[in-house]
Amino acid sequence: MILAVLFANSDGNILIERFHGVPAEERLHWRSFLVKLGSENLKGSKNEELHVASHKSVSIVYTTIGDVCLYIVGKDEYDELALAEVIFAITSAVKDVCGKPPTERLFLDKYGRICLCLDEIVWQGLLENTEKDRVRRLIRLKPPVEP
């Protein structure tokens, strides 16, 4: 199961979060832990370079996309490899919505569409859609114009 998907800015402020099967009293712990993990390891990291960690028998994959940090937490069948597929689908969708790796401002400007994409890709803790065209169609994004 995918336990959490969090987007945060470089200051550690949460921009979007989705928890699945995580009790409310544990969510603060996860927010703090993930932001601290990112602040220690994402400085100087290349855009979309994947980082892997484990904590309390769960797997964590995280990266930066533009000015935004993305964290995915999974357990059981969602090991590091499966989470890498999830993070790839989400980063591709965010870049499609924003037209490029986003700044924090662009990310917030496109907040609604990013939430729609996220909800189409991860549904109730499971990876639902990974096909870019299907996600675009579901949220009504026009395909990119070929030059």
Short mmCIF file of N, CA and C in Angstrom, two decimals:
data_model
loop_
_atom_site.label_atom_id
_atom_site.label_comp_id
_atom_site.label_asym_id
_atom_site.label_seq_id
_atom_site.Cartn_x
_atom_site.Cartn_y
_atom_site.Cartn_z
N MET A 1 0.84 -1.18 0.00
CA MET A 1 0.00 0.00 0.00
C MET A 1 0.88 1.24 0.00
N ILE A 2 0.44 2.26 -0.71
CA ILE A 2 1.11 3.56 -0.69
C ILE A 2 0.54 4.30 0.52
N LEU A 3 1.36 4.52 1.52
CA LEU A 3 0.90 5.13 2.76
C LEU A 3 0.79 6.64 2.67
N ALA A 4 1.72 7.27 1.94
CA ALA A 4 1.71 8.73 1.90
C ALA A 4 2.34 9.25 0.62
N VAL A 5 1.79 10.35 0.15
CA VAL A 5 2.36 11.14 -0.95
C VAL A 5 2.36 12.57 -0.45
N LEU A 6 3.54 13.17 -0.36
CA LEU A 6 3.65 14.55 0.12
C LEU A 6 4.48 15.38 -0.83
N PHE A 7 4.01 16.59 -1.07
CA PHE A 7 4.78 17.60 -1.77
C PHE A 7 5.10 18.68 -0.75
N ALA A 8 6.34 19.15 -0.74
CA ALA A 8 6.74 20.22 0.18
C ALA A 8 7.62 21.21 -0.57
N ASN A 9 7.68 22.44 -0.07
CA ASN A 9 8.61 23.40 -0.67
C ASN A 9 9.98 23.22 -0.02
N SER A 10 10.94 24.00 -0.46
CA SER A 10 12.31 23.83 0.04
C SER A 10 12.46 24.25 1.51
N ASP A 11 11.47 25.00 2.03
CA ASP A 11 11.50 25.39 3.44
C ASP A 11 10.84 24.34 4.34
N GLY A 12 10.27 23.28 3.74
CA GLY A 12 9.66 22.23 4.52
C GLY A 12 8.17 22.40 4.75
N ASN A 13 7.56 23.39 4.11
CA ASN A 13 6.12 23.58 4.23
C ASN A 13 5.40 22.61 3.31
N ILE A 14 4.40 21.91 3.83
CA ILE A 14 3.67 20.92 3.04
C ILE A 14 2.73 21.64 2.08
N LEU A 15 2.82 21.28 0.80
CA LEU A 15 1.96 21.87 -0.22
C LEU A 15 0.76 20.98 -0.51
N ILE A 16 1.00 19.69 -0.63
CA ILE A 16 -0.07 18.70 -0.83
C ILE A 16 0.32 17.46 -0.03
N GLU A 17 -0.67 16.84 0.59
CA GLU A 17 -0.42 15.57 1.26
C GLU A 17 -1.60 14.65 1.05
N ARG A 18 -1.31 13.38 0.89
CA ARG A 18 -2.34 12.34 0.82
C ARG A 18 -1.84 11.19 1.68
N PHE A 19 -2.62 10.83 2.69
CA PHE A 19 -2.29 9.68 3.54
C PHE A 19 -3.33 8.59 3.30
N HIS A 20 -2.88 7.35 3.29
CA HIS A 20 -3.78 6.21 3.11
C HIS A 20 -3.44 5.18 4.19
N GLY A 21 -4.37 4.91 5.07
CA GLY A 21 -4.16 3.92 6.11
C GLY A 21 -3.20 4.34 7.21
N VAL A 22 -2.97 5.64 7.33
CA VAL A 22 -2.10 6.15 8.39
C VAL A 22 -2.98 6.85 9.42
N PRO A 23 -2.97 6.41 10.68
CA PRO A 23 -3.79 7.06 11.69
C PRO A 23 -3.45 8.54 11.84
N ALA A 24 -4.44 9.34 12.14
CA ALA A 24 -4.26 10.80 12.25
C ALA A 24 -3.14 11.16 13.23
N GLU A 25 -3.04 10.42 14.32
CA GLU A 25 -2.01 10.76 15.32
C GLU A 25 -0.59 10.48 14.84
N GLU A 26 -0.41 9.67 13.79
CA GLU A 26 0.92 9.39 13.24
C GLU A 26 1.30 10.32 12.10
N ARG A 27 0.37 11.07 11.57
CA ARG A 27 0.64 11.90 10.39
C ARG A 27 1.64 13.01 10.68
N LEU A 28 1.55 13.62 11.83
CA LEU A 28 2.50 14.68 12.19
C LEU A 28 3.92 14.13 12.23
N HIS A 29 4.07 12.93 12.80
CA HIS A 29 5.39 12.29 12.83
C HIS A 29 5.92 12.12 11.41
N TRP A 30 5.09 11.63 10.50
CA TRP A 30 5.54 11.40 9.13
C TRP A 30 5.89 12.71 8.43
N ARG A 31 5.06 13.72 8.62
CA ARG A 31 5.37 15.02 8.01
C ARG A 31 6.74 15.50 8.46
N SER A 32 6.97 15.50 9.77
CA SER A 32 8.23 15.98 10.33
C SER A 32 9.41 15.14 9.85
N PHE A 33 9.23 13.83 9.89
CA PHE A 33 10.31 12.93 9.50
C PHE A 33 10.69 13.13 8.03
N LEU A 34 9.70 13.20 7.15
CA LEU A 34 9.99 13.33 5.73
C LEU A 34 10.65 14.66 5.39
N VAL A 35 10.15 15.73 5.97
CA VAL A 35 10.73 17.05 5.71
C VAL A 35 12.17 17.10 6.22
N LYS A 36 12.43 16.51 7.39
CA LYS A 36 13.79 16.48 7.91
C LYS A 36 14.70 15.64 7.02
N LEU A 37 14.19 14.50 6.57
CA LEU A 37 14.94 13.63 5.67
C LEU A 37 15.33 14.38 4.40
N GLY A 38 14.37 15.11 3.83
CA GLY A 38 14.64 15.88 2.62
C GLY A 38 15.60 17.01 2.84
N SER A 39 15.47 17.71 3.96
CA SER A 39 16.35 18.85 4.22
C SER A 39 17.80 18.40 4.36
N GLU A 40 18.00 17.19 4.88
CA GLU A 40 19.35 16.66 5.05
C GLU A 40 19.94 16.10 3.76
N ASN A 41 19.09 15.55 2.89
CA ASN A 41 19.62 14.80 1.75
C ASN A 41 19.36 15.39 0.37
N LEU A 42 18.45 16.34 0.26
CA LEU A 42 18.12 16.86 -1.07
C LEU A 42 18.90 18.11 -1.45
N LYS A 43 19.63 18.70 -0.52
CA LYS A 43 20.43 19.88 -0.84
C LYS A 43 21.51 19.49 -1.84
N GLY A 44 21.56 20.22 -2.95
CA GLY A 44 22.56 19.93 -3.97
C GLY A 44 22.21 18.74 -4.84
N SER A 45 21.05 18.17 -4.65
CA SER A 45 20.61 17.03 -5.44
C SER A 45 20.15 17.49 -6.82
N LYS A 46 20.38 16.66 -7.81
CA LYS A 46 19.92 16.97 -9.17
C LYS A 46 18.40 16.85 -9.24
N ASN A 47 17.83 17.59 -10.16
CA ASN A 47 16.39 17.53 -10.38
C ASN A 47 15.99 16.10 -10.77
N GLU A 48 15.01 15.55 -10.09
CA GLU A 48 14.46 14.22 -10.32
C GLU A 48 15.43 13.07 -10.01
N GLU A 49 16.50 13.35 -9.28
CA GLU A 49 17.38 12.28 -8.81
C GLU A 49 16.69 11.58 -7.65
N LEU A 50 16.53 10.27 -7.75
CA LEU A 50 15.79 9.53 -6.73
C LEU A 50 16.68 9.22 -5.53
N HIS A 51 16.09 9.37 -4.34
CA HIS A 51 16.73 9.00 -3.08
C HIS A 51 15.85 7.96 -2.41
N VAL A 52 16.47 7.02 -1.72
CA VAL A 52 15.74 5.92 -1.11
C VAL A 52 16.11 5.84 0.37
N ALA A 53 15.09 5.54 1.19
CA ALA A 53 15.32 5.34 2.63
C ALA A 53 14.31 4.31 3.12
N SER A 54 14.53 3.84 4.33
CA SER A 54 13.53 2.98 4.97
C SER A 54 13.40 3.43 6.42
N HIS A 55 12.20 3.25 6.96
CA HIS A 55 11.92 3.69 8.33
C HIS A 55 10.73 2.88 8.84
N LYS A 56 10.89 2.24 9.98
CA LYS A 56 9.79 1.46 10.57
C LYS A 56 9.17 0.48 9.57
N SER A 57 9.98 -0.28 8.90
CA SER A 57 9.57 -1.32 7.94
C SER A 57 8.79 -0.81 6.73
N VAL A 58 8.96 0.46 6.39
CA VAL A 58 8.36 1.00 5.17
C VAL A 58 9.47 1.53 4.28
N SER A 59 9.17 1.65 3.01
CA SER A 59 10.12 2.20 2.05
C SER A 59 9.74 3.63 1.72
N ILE A 60 10.74 4.45 1.46
CA ILE A 60 10.53 5.85 1.12
C ILE A 60 11.37 6.17 -0.10
N VAL A 61 10.75 6.77 -1.09
CA VAL A 61 11.47 7.28 -2.26
C VAL A 61 11.12 8.75 -2.36
N TYR A 62 12.13 9.59 -2.57
CA TYR A 62 11.88 11.02 -2.62
C TYR A 62 12.83 11.69 -3.61
N THR A 63 12.41 12.87 -4.07
CA THR A 63 13.16 13.59 -5.08
C THR A 63 12.75 15.05 -5.08
N THR A 64 13.44 15.85 -5.87
CA THR A 64 13.00 17.22 -6.13
C THR A 64 12.56 17.30 -7.57
N ILE A 65 11.55 18.11 -7.79
CA ILE A 65 11.10 18.40 -9.15
C ILE A 65 10.92 19.91 -9.20
N GLY A 66 11.85 20.58 -9.86
CA GLY A 66 11.87 22.04 -9.83
C GLY A 66 12.19 22.49 -8.42
N ASP A 67 11.34 23.37 -7.87
CA ASP A 67 11.55 23.88 -6.50
C ASP A 67 10.76 23.10 -5.45
N VAL A 68 10.17 21.99 -5.85
CA VAL A 68 9.27 21.24 -4.98
C VAL A 68 9.87 19.87 -4.67
N CYS A 69 9.70 19.42 -3.43
CA CYS A 69 10.16 18.09 -3.02
C CYS A 69 8.96 17.15 -3.00
N LEU A 70 9.17 15.93 -3.46
CA LEU A 70 8.11 14.92 -3.51
C LEU A 70 8.57 13.70 -2.73
N TYR A 71 7.72 13.23 -1.81
CA TYR A 71 8.01 12.06 -0.98
C TYR A 71 6.90 11.04 -1.17
N ILE A 72 7.29 9.77 -1.35
CA ILE A 72 6.33 8.68 -1.46
C ILE A 72 6.73 7.63 -0.42
N VAL A 73 5.76 7.19 0.40
CA VAL A 73 6.01 6.18 1.43
C VAL A 73 5.13 4.98 1.13
N GLY A 74 5.73 3.79 1.11
CA GLY A 74 4.96 2.58 0.83
C GLY A 74 5.40 1.41 1.70
N LYS A 75 4.56 0.40 1.73
CA LYS A 75 4.90 -0.82 2.47
C LYS A 75 4.38 -2.02 1.68
N ASP A 76 4.76 -3.19 2.14
CA ASP A 76 4.37 -4.47 1.51
C ASP A 76 4.82 -4.49 0.05
N GLU A 77 3.89 -4.60 -0.89
CA GLU A 77 4.28 -4.73 -2.30
C GLU A 77 4.85 -3.44 -2.88
N TYR A 78 4.70 -2.32 -2.18
CA TYR A 78 5.26 -1.06 -2.65
C TYR A 78 6.64 -0.84 -2.05
N ASP A 79 7.60 -1.59 -2.58
CA ASP A 79 8.99 -1.45 -2.17
C ASP A 79 9.62 -0.31 -2.98
N GLU A 80 10.94 -0.17 -2.88
CA GLU A 80 11.64 0.92 -3.55
C GLU A 80 11.40 0.93 -5.05
N LEU A 81 11.40 -0.23 -5.67
CA LEU A 81 11.22 -0.31 -7.12
C LEU A 81 9.82 0.12 -7.53
N ALA A 82 8.81 -0.36 -6.83
CA ALA A 82 7.43 0.03 -7.14
C ALA A 82 7.21 1.51 -6.87
N LEU A 83 7.81 2.03 -5.80
CA LEU A 83 7.67 3.45 -5.50
C LEU A 83 8.37 4.32 -6.54
N ALA A 84 9.45 3.82 -7.13
CA ALA A 84 10.12 4.56 -8.20
C ALA A 84 9.17 4.71 -9.39
N GLU A 85 8.38 3.69 -9.69
CA GLU A 85 7.40 3.78 -10.76
C GLU A 85 6.32 4.82 -10.42
N VAL A 86 5.89 4.83 -9.18
CA VAL A 86 4.88 5.81 -8.73
C VAL A 86 5.44 7.22 -8.84
N ILE A 87 6.65 7.42 -8.38
CA ILE A 87 7.23 8.77 -8.39
C ILE A 87 7.46 9.24 -9.83
N PHE A 88 7.82 8.31 -10.73
CA PHE A 88 8.00 8.68 -12.13
C PHE A 88 6.67 9.14 -12.73
N ALA A 89 5.59 8.41 -12.47
CA ALA A 89 4.27 8.79 -13.00
C ALA A 89 3.85 10.15 -12.47
N ILE A 90 4.09 10.41 -11.19
CA ILE A 90 3.68 11.69 -10.59
C ILE A 90 4.52 12.84 -11.13
N THR A 91 5.84 12.66 -11.21
CA THR A 91 6.68 13.75 -11.71
C THR A 91 6.36 14.05 -13.17
N SER A 92 6.09 13.03 -13.96
CA SER A 92 5.71 13.26 -15.37
C SER A 92 4.42 14.06 -15.46
N ALA A 93 3.44 13.70 -14.64
CA ALA A 93 2.16 14.40 -14.65
C ALA A 93 2.33 15.86 -14.21
N VAL A 94 3.13 16.09 -13.17
CA VAL A 94 3.34 17.46 -12.70
C VAL A 94 4.02 18.29 -13.78
N LYS A 95 5.02 17.73 -14.45
CA LYS A 95 5.68 18.47 -15.52
C LYS A 95 4.73 18.74 -16.69
N ASP A 96 3.84 17.79 -16.98
CA ASP A 96 2.83 18.01 -18.03
C ASP A 96 1.89 19.14 -17.66
N VAL A 97 1.41 19.14 -16.43
CA VAL A 97 0.48 20.17 -15.98
C VAL A 97 1.15 21.54 -15.98
N CYS A 98 2.38 21.60 -15.49
CA CYS A 98 3.07 22.89 -15.36
C CYS A 98 3.81 23.30 -16.64
N GLY A 99 4.05 22.35 -17.52
CA GLY A 99 4.79 22.64 -18.75
C GLY A 99 6.30 22.58 -18.58
N LYS A 100 6.77 22.41 -17.35
CA LYS A 100 8.20 22.33 -17.04
C LYS A 100 8.32 21.95 -15.57
N PRO A 101 9.54 21.66 -15.10
CA PRO A 101 9.69 21.44 -13.66
C PRO A 101 9.27 22.72 -12.93
N PRO A 102 8.36 22.62 -11.96
CA PRO A 102 7.73 23.83 -11.43
C PRO A 102 8.53 24.59 -10.38
N THR A 103 8.34 25.90 -10.41
CA THR A 103 8.71 26.72 -9.27
C THR A 103 7.59 26.55 -8.25
N GLU A 104 7.81 26.99 -7.03
CA GLU A 104 6.74 26.86 -6.03
C GLU A 104 5.51 27.65 -6.46
N ARG A 105 5.70 28.82 -7.02
CA ARG A 105 4.56 29.65 -7.46
C ARG A 105 3.77 28.96 -8.56
N LEU A 106 4.46 28.43 -9.57
CA LEU A 106 3.78 27.73 -10.65
C LEU A 106 3.04 26.50 -10.12
N PHE A 107 3.66 25.80 -9.21
CA PHE A 107 3.03 24.63 -8.59
C PHE A 107 1.72 25.03 -7.91
N LEU A 108 1.75 26.11 -7.15
CA LEU A 108 0.54 26.56 -6.46
C LEU A 108 -0.50 27.10 -7.43
N ASP A 109 -0.05 27.72 -8.53
CA ASP A 109 -0.99 28.19 -9.56
C ASP A 109 -1.73 27.01 -10.19
N LYS A 110 -1.07 25.88 -10.32
CA LYS A 110 -1.64 24.69 -10.96
C LYS A 110 -2.13 23.67 -9.93
N TYR A 111 -2.30 24.09 -8.69
CA TYR A 111 -2.64 23.22 -7.57
C TYR A 111 -3.82 22.29 -7.87
N GLY A 112 -4.90 22.83 -8.40
CA GLY A 112 -6.10 22.03 -8.65
C GLY A 112 -5.85 20.90 -9.64
N ARG A 113 -5.19 21.20 -10.73
CA ARG A 113 -4.90 20.16 -11.73
C ARG A 113 -3.90 19.13 -11.22
N ILE A 114 -2.94 19.58 -10.43
CA ILE A 114 -1.98 18.64 -9.85
C ILE A 114 -2.70 17.68 -8.90
N CYS A 115 -3.62 18.21 -8.10
CA CYS A 115 -4.40 17.34 -7.20
C CYS A 115 -5.22 16.33 -8.00
N LEU A 116 -5.81 16.77 -9.10
CA LEU A 116 -6.57 15.84 -9.95
C LEU A 116 -5.67 14.73 -10.49
N CYS A 117 -4.50 15.11 -10.97
CA CYS A 117 -3.54 14.11 -11.48
C CYS A 117 -3.16 13.13 -10.39
N LEU A 118 -2.83 13.66 -9.24
CA LEU A 118 -2.41 12.82 -8.12
C LEU A 118 -3.51 11.82 -7.77
N ASP A 119 -4.75 12.29 -7.75
CA ASP A 119 -5.87 11.41 -7.41
C ASP A 119 -6.14 10.38 -8.50
N GLU A 120 -5.79 10.67 -9.74
CA GLU A 120 -5.93 9.69 -10.81
C GLU A 120 -4.82 8.65 -10.79
N ILE A 121 -3.64 9.05 -10.34
CA ILE A 121 -2.49 8.14 -10.33
C ILE A 121 -2.52 7.24 -9.11
N VAL A 122 -2.77 7.80 -7.94
CA VAL A 122 -2.82 7.03 -6.69
C VAL A 122 -4.24 7.08 -6.16
N TRP A 123 -4.88 5.94 -6.07
CA TRP A 123 -6.25 5.87 -5.61
C TRP A 123 -6.33 4.93 -4.41
N GLN A 124 -6.72 5.45 -3.27
CA GLN A 124 -6.89 4.69 -2.04
C GLN A 124 -5.67 3.83 -1.71
N GLY A 125 -4.49 4.42 -1.90
CA GLY A 125 -3.26 3.74 -1.52
C GLY A 125 -2.71 2.77 -2.55
N LEU A 126 -3.30 2.75 -3.75
CA LEU A 126 -2.83 1.86 -4.81
C LEU A 126 -2.50 2.66 -6.05
N LEU A 127 -1.50 2.19 -6.79
CA LEU A 127 -1.15 2.81 -8.06
C LEU A 127 -2.24 2.47 -9.07
N GLU A 128 -2.94 3.47 -9.56
CA GLU A 128 -4.09 3.25 -10.42
C GLU A 128 -3.75 3.46 -11.89
N ASN A 129 -3.22 4.62 -12.25
CA ASN A 129 -2.93 4.96 -13.64
C ASN A 129 -1.49 5.43 -13.79
N THR A 130 -0.80 4.88 -14.76
CA THR A 130 0.56 5.36 -15.04
C THR A 130 0.69 5.88 -16.46
N GLU A 131 -0.30 5.66 -17.30
CA GLU A 131 -0.22 6.11 -18.69
C GLU A 131 -0.50 7.60 -18.77
N LYS A 132 0.47 8.35 -19.34
CA LYS A 132 0.35 9.80 -19.42
C LYS A 132 -0.90 10.22 -20.18
N ASP A 133 -1.17 9.57 -21.32
CA ASP A 133 -2.32 9.96 -22.13
C ASP A 133 -3.63 9.75 -21.39
N ARG A 134 -3.71 8.67 -20.65
CA ARG A 134 -4.94 8.39 -19.89
C ARG A 134 -5.13 9.42 -18.77
N VAL A 135 -4.08 9.74 -18.06
CA VAL A 135 -4.18 10.74 -17.00
C VAL A 135 -4.56 12.09 -17.60
N ARG A 136 -3.92 12.47 -18.71
CA ARG A 136 -4.26 13.72 -19.39
C ARG A 136 -5.73 13.76 -19.77
N ARG A 137 -6.20 12.67 -20.33
CA ARG A 137 -7.59 12.59 -20.77
C ARG A 137 -8.55 12.68 -19.58
N LEU A 138 -8.21 12.01 -18.50
CA LEU A 138 -9.07 12.01 -17.32
C LEU A 138 -9.18 13.39 -16.68
N ILE A 139 -8.12 14.18 -16.75
CA ILE A 139 -8.20 15.52 -16.16
C ILE A 139 -8.38 16.59 -17.23
N ARG A 140 -8.58 16.16 -18.45
CA ARG A 140 -8.88 17.05 -19.57
C ARG A 140 -7.74 18.00 -19.93
N LEU A 141 -6.54 17.51 -19.90
CA LEU A 141 -5.40 18.30 -20.36
C LEU A 141 -5.25 18.07 -21.86
N LYS A 142 -4.95 19.13 -22.56
CA LYS A 142 -4.71 18.98 -23.99
C LYS A 142 -3.32 18.38 -24.18
N PRO A 143 -3.17 17.49 -25.18
CA PRO A 143 -1.83 16.95 -25.43
C PRO A 143 -0.90 18.05 -25.90
N PRO A 144 0.41 17.89 -25.64
CA PRO A 144 1.35 18.93 -26.07
C PRO A 144 1.38 19.05 -27.59
N VAL A 145 1.55 20.26 -28.07
CA VAL A 145 1.59 20.53 -29.51
C VAL A 145 2.98 20.18 -30.02
N GLU A 146 3.02 19.40 -31.09
CA GLU A 146 4.30 19.02 -31.70
C GLU A 146 4.83 20.20 -32.52
N PRO A 147 6.12 20.56 -32.39
CA PRO A 147 6.66 21.68 -33.17
C PRO A 147 6.85 21.34 -34.62
#
